[in-house]
XYZ file of C-alpha atoms in Angstrom:
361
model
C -130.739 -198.738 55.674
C -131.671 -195.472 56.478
C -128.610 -193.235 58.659
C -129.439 -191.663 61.874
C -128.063 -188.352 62.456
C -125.849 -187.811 65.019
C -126.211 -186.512 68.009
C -125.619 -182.838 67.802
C -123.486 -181.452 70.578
C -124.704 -178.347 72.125
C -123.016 -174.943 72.908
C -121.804 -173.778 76.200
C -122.731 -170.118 76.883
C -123.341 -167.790 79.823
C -123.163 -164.182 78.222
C -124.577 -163.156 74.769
C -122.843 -160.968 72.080
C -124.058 -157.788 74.298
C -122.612 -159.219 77.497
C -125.952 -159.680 79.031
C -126.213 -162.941 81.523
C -128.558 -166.039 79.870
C -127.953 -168.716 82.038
C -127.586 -169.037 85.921
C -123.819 -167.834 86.386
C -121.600 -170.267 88.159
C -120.183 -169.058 92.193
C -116.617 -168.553 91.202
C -118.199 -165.101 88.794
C -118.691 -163.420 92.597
C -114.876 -163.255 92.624
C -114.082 -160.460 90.525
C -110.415 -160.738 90.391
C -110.795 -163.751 88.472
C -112.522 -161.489 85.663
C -110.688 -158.600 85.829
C -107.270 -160.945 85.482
C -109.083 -162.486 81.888
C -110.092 -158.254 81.223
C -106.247 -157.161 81.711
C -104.634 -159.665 80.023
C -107.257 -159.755 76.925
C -105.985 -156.588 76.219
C -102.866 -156.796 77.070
C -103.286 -159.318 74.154
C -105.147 -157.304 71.530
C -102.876 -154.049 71.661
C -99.392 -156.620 71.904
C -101.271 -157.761 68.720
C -101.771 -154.277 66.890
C -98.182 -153.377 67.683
C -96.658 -156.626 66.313
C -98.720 -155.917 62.820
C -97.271 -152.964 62.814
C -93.903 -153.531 63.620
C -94.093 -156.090 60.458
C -96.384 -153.185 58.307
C -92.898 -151.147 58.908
C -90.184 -153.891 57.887
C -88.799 -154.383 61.600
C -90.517 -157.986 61.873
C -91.465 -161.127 59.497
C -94.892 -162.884 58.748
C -96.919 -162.440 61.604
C -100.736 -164.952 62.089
C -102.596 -162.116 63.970
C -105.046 -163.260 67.405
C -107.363 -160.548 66.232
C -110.673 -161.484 67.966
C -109.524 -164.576 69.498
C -108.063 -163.684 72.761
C -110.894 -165.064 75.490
C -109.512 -169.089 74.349
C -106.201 -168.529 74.797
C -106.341 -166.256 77.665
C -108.615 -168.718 79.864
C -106.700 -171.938 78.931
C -103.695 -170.628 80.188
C -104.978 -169.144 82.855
C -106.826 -171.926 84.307
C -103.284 -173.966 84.084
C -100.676 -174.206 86.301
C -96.628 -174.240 86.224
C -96.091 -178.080 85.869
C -98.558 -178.501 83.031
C -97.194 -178.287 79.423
C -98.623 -176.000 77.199
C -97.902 -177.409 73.314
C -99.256 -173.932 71.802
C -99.920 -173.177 67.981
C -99.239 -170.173 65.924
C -102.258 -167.730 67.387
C -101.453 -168.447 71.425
C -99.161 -165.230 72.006
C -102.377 -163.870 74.399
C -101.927 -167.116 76.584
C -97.935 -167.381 76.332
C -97.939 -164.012 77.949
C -100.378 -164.940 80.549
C -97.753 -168.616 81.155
C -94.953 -165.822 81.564
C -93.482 -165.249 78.142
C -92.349 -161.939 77.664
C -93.607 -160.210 74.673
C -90.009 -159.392 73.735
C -89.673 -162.968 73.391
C -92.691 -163.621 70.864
C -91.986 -160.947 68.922
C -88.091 -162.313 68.851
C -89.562 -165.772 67.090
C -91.844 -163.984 64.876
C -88.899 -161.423 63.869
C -86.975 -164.948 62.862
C -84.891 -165.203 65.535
C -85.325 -168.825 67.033
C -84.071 -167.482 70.620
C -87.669 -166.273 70.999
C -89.044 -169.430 71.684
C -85.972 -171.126 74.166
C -85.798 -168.776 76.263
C -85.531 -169.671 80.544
C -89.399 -168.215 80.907
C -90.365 -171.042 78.835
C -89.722 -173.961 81.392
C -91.454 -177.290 79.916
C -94.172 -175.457 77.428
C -93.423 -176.601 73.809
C -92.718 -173.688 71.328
C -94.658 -172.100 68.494
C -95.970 -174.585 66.494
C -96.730 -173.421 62.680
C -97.048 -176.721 60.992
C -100.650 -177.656 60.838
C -101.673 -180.576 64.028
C -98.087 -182.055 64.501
C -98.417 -180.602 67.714
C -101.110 -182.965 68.237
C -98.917 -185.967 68.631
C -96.541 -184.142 70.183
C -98.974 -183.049 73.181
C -100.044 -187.077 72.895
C -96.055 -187.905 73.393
C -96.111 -185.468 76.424
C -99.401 -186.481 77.986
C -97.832 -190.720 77.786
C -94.429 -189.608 79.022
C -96.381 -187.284 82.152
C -98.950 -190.776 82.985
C -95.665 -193.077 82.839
C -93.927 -190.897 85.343
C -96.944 -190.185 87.697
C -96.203 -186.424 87.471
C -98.664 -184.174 88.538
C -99.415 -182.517 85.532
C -100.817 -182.488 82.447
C -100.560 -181.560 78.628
C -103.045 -179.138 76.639
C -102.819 -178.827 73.058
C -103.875 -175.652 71.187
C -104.937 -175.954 67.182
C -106.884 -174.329 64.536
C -109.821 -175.873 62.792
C -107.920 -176.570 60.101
C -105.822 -178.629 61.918
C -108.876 -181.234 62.617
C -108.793 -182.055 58.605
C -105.348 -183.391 59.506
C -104.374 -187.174 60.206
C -102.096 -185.978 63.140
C -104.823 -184.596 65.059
C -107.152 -187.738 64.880
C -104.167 -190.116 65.331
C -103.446 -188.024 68.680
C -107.096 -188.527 69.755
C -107.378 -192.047 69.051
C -103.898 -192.324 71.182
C -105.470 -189.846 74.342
C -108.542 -191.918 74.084
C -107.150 -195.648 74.116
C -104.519 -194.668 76.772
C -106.247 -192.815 78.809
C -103.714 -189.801 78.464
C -103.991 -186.213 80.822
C -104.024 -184.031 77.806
C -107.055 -181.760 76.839
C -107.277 -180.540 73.054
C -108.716 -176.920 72.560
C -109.928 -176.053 69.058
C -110.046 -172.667 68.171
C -112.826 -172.697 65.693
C -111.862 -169.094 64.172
C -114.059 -170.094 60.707
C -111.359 -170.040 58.671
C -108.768 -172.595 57.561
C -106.863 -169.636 55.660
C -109.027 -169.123 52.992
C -111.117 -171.997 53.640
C -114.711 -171.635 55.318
C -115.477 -174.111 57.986
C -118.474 -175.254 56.156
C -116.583 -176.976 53.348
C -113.306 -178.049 55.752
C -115.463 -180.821 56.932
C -118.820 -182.592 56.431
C -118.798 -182.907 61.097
C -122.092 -180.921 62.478
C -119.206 -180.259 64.734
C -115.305 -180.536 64.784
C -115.820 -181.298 68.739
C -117.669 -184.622 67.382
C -114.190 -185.751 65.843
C -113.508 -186.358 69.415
C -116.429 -189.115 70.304
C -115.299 -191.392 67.854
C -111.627 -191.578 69.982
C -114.427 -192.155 73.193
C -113.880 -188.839 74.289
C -115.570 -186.382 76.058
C -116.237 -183.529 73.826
C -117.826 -180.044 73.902
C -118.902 -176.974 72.377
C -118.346 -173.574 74.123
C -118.761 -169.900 72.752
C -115.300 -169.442 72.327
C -115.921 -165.471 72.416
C -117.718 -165.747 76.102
C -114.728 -166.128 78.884
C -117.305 -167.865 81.980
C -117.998 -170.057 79.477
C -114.218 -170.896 78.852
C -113.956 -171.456 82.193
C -116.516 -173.908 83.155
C -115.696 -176.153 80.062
C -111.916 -175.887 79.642
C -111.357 -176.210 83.942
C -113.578 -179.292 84.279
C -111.384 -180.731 81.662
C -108.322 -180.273 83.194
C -109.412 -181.216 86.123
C -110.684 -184.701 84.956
C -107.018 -184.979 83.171
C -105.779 -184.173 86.170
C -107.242 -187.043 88.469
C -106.537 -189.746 85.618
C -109.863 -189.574 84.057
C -108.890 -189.254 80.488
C -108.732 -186.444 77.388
C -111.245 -184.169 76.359
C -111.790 -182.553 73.190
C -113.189 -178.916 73.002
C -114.246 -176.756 70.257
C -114.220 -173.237 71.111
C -116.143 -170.874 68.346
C -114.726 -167.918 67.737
C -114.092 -165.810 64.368
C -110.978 -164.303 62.924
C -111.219 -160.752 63.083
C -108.037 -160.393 61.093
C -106.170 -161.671 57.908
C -104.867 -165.183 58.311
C -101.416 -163.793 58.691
C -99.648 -160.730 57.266
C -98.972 -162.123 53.873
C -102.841 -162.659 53.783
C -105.718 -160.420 52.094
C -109.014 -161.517 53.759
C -111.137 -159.574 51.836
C -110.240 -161.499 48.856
C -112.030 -164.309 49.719
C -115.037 -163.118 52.859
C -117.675 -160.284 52.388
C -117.952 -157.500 54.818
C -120.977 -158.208 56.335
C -119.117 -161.249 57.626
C -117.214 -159.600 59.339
C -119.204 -156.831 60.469
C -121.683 -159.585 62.008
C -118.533 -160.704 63.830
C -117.389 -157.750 65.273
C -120.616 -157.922 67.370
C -119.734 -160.853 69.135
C -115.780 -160.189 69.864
C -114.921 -161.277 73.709
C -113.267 -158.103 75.102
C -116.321 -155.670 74.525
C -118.682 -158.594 75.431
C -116.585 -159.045 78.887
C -116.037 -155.305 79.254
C -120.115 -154.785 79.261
C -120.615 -157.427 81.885
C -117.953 -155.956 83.994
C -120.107 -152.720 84.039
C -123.172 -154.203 84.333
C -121.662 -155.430 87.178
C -119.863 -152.790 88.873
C -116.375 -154.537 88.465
C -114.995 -151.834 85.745
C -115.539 -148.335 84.900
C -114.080 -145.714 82.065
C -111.351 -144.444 84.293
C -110.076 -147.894 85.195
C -110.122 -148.824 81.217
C -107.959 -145.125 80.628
C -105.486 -146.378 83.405
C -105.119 -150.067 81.739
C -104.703 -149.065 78.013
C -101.918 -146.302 79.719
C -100.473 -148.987 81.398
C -100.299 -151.661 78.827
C -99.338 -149.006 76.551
C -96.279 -148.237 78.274
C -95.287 -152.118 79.023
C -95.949 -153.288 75.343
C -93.187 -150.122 74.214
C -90.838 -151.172 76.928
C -90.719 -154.928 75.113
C -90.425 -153.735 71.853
C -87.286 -152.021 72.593
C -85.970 -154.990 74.432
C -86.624 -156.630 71.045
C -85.481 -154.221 68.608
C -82.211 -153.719 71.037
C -81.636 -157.489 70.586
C -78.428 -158.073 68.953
C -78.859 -160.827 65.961
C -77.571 -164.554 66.984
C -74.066 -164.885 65.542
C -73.576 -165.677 61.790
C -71.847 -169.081 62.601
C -75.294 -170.419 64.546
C -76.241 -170.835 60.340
C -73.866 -173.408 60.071
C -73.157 -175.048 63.315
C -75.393 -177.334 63.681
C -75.947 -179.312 60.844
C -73.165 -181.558 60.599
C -71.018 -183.613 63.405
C -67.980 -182.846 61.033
C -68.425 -179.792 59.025
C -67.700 -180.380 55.174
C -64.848 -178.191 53.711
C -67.346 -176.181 51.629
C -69.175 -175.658 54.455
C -66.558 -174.192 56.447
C -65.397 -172.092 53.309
C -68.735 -170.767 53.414
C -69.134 -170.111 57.234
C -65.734 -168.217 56.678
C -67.308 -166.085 54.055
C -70.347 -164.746 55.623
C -68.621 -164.205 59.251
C -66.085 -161.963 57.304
C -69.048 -159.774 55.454
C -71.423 -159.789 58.950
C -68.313 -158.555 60.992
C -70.217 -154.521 60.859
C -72.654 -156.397 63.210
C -76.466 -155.348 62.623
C -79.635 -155.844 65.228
C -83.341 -156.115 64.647
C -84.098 -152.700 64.051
């Protein structure tokens, strides 16, 4: 018997890689705040980014998965949220934890391997950094159940990679949203690469969004780089997880400007013609040409924002560097009810040599 093929899933776009309009823009583009709030806080997110590289480039922070490129997903999603809702983020969010009220001392605290970064009292219900691949999945399921059984208000969204639909914890979390009817909504950011790992041979799926119908959800295709698009598609799904309709699965197409993370060497494994192609589609120029093209923005409003983000994005790296480390004894608190004696011996031993005291820098 001869296979159908299946249904492809179209793309969602308003603006093309040169920020010129191609479909009939929705009302809510006539508000201009709403724009210029994705504008400021995109970069807010790419030069946050270029400083944290750095900082790990000059020894003062660890491993760092760069959002290079990939700020419009984040940036909307959290945006378009609001304070009860649980964010259950992945490794590339820091754009959109800054925009849910995360300091960027804090981010760059986790990523400089100090846990604290990610418990602090900004944080509120939204899960930390997740860095295993699509166990946040079921967790954001486990959230989304526990939210319905209660009859809260809000809802749970669930940030991942494309690599992370390869993994059994993402389609176990849809088949869960789908059969329960659970408020969560699943954003892919399709960034092309699963590491080193092309989307083409990650999965045999026209589309990752497609994993979704087979759970009986709803599930779309935006331009990922394109932040009206973002809108449309990621608000109408919270708002049908919001009035009890059910999950929704979106894949969001973007490309990873950058190396996976800063133990990574991209160029070992893409051409640069790749990723010159890609550099013509990034979000921030494409929103910053619409924005003149519309009157919203002009050069001496973009000098004023990069001074101003500038000057914010030093003031939290000194709150970070000037954070005292956690004490030594936080190594071995917490693993046993009753401490073993070699334990303690040991605990003794390392408080004695970190009594100079030392801080991030």
């Amino acid at each position: 018997m001869e296979q159908k093929e299946l249904n492809p899933i179209p793309i969602y776009q308003y603006l093309d890689a040169e920020g010129e309009v191609i479909e009939r823009l929705p009302g809510w583009t006539e508000d201009k705040d709403i724009l210029l709030g994705y504008y400021r806080h995109m970069v807010l997110g790419r030069q946050a980014d270029a400083k944290a590289v750095a900082l790990q480039r000059t020894g003062q922070m660890g491993t760092y998965p760069s959002c290079l490129g990939q700020e419009a997903i984040s940036t909307v999603t959290c945006a378009l949220m609001k304070k009860e809702d649980v964010l259950v983020p992945y490794y590339r969010d820091h754009p959109g934890l800054m925009v849910r009220g995360i300091p960027l001392s804090d981010i760059l605290l986790y990523w400089g391997g100090d846990e604290r970064g990610s418990s602090g009292d900004h944080w509120g219900k939204d899960f930390p950094n997740c860095v295993p691949i699509a166990t946040q999945a079921c967790h954001a399921a486990g959230v989304a159940a526990a939210l319905k059984i209660r009859q809260d208000s809000g809802i749970a969204v669930c940030a991942l990679g494309d690599g992370a639909t390869s993994k059994g914890d993402f389609l176990e979390a849809l088949n869960l949203a789908g059969a329960w009817q659970l408020p969560v909504v699943f954003v892919i950011n399709n960034n092309q690469w699963a590491i080193s790992v092309p989307r083409r041979i990650q999965s045999g799926a026209p589309t990752l969004a497609q994993k979704g119908v087979s759970a009986g959800l709803p599930s779309y295709q935006v331009d990922g780089n394109d932040v009206i698009a973002l809108h449309e598609v990621i608000n109408e799904a919270i708002d049908r997880a919001r009035s009890g309709k059910g999950a929704t699965v979106i894949e969001a197409i973007s490309y990873r400007l950058g190396d996976h993370t800063t133990a990574d060497d991209a160029s070992r494994y893409r051409s640069s013609d790749e990723l010159q192609q890609a550099w013509g589609k990034e979000p921030i120029k494409r929103l910053r040409t619409f924005l003149h093209h519309r009157g919203y923005w002009d050069e001496q409003q973009e000098q004023a924002l990069i001074k101003e983000v500038s000057l914010q994005i030093e003031q939290e790296v000194q709150t970070y560097l000037n954070t005292p480390l956690p004490p030594v004894k936080d190594l071995f608190d917490y693993h046993y009810a009753n401490m073993p004696s070699a334990l303690k011996q040991q605990k003794q031993e390392a408080e004695l040599r970190a009594a100079g005291g030392q801080s991030h820098e």
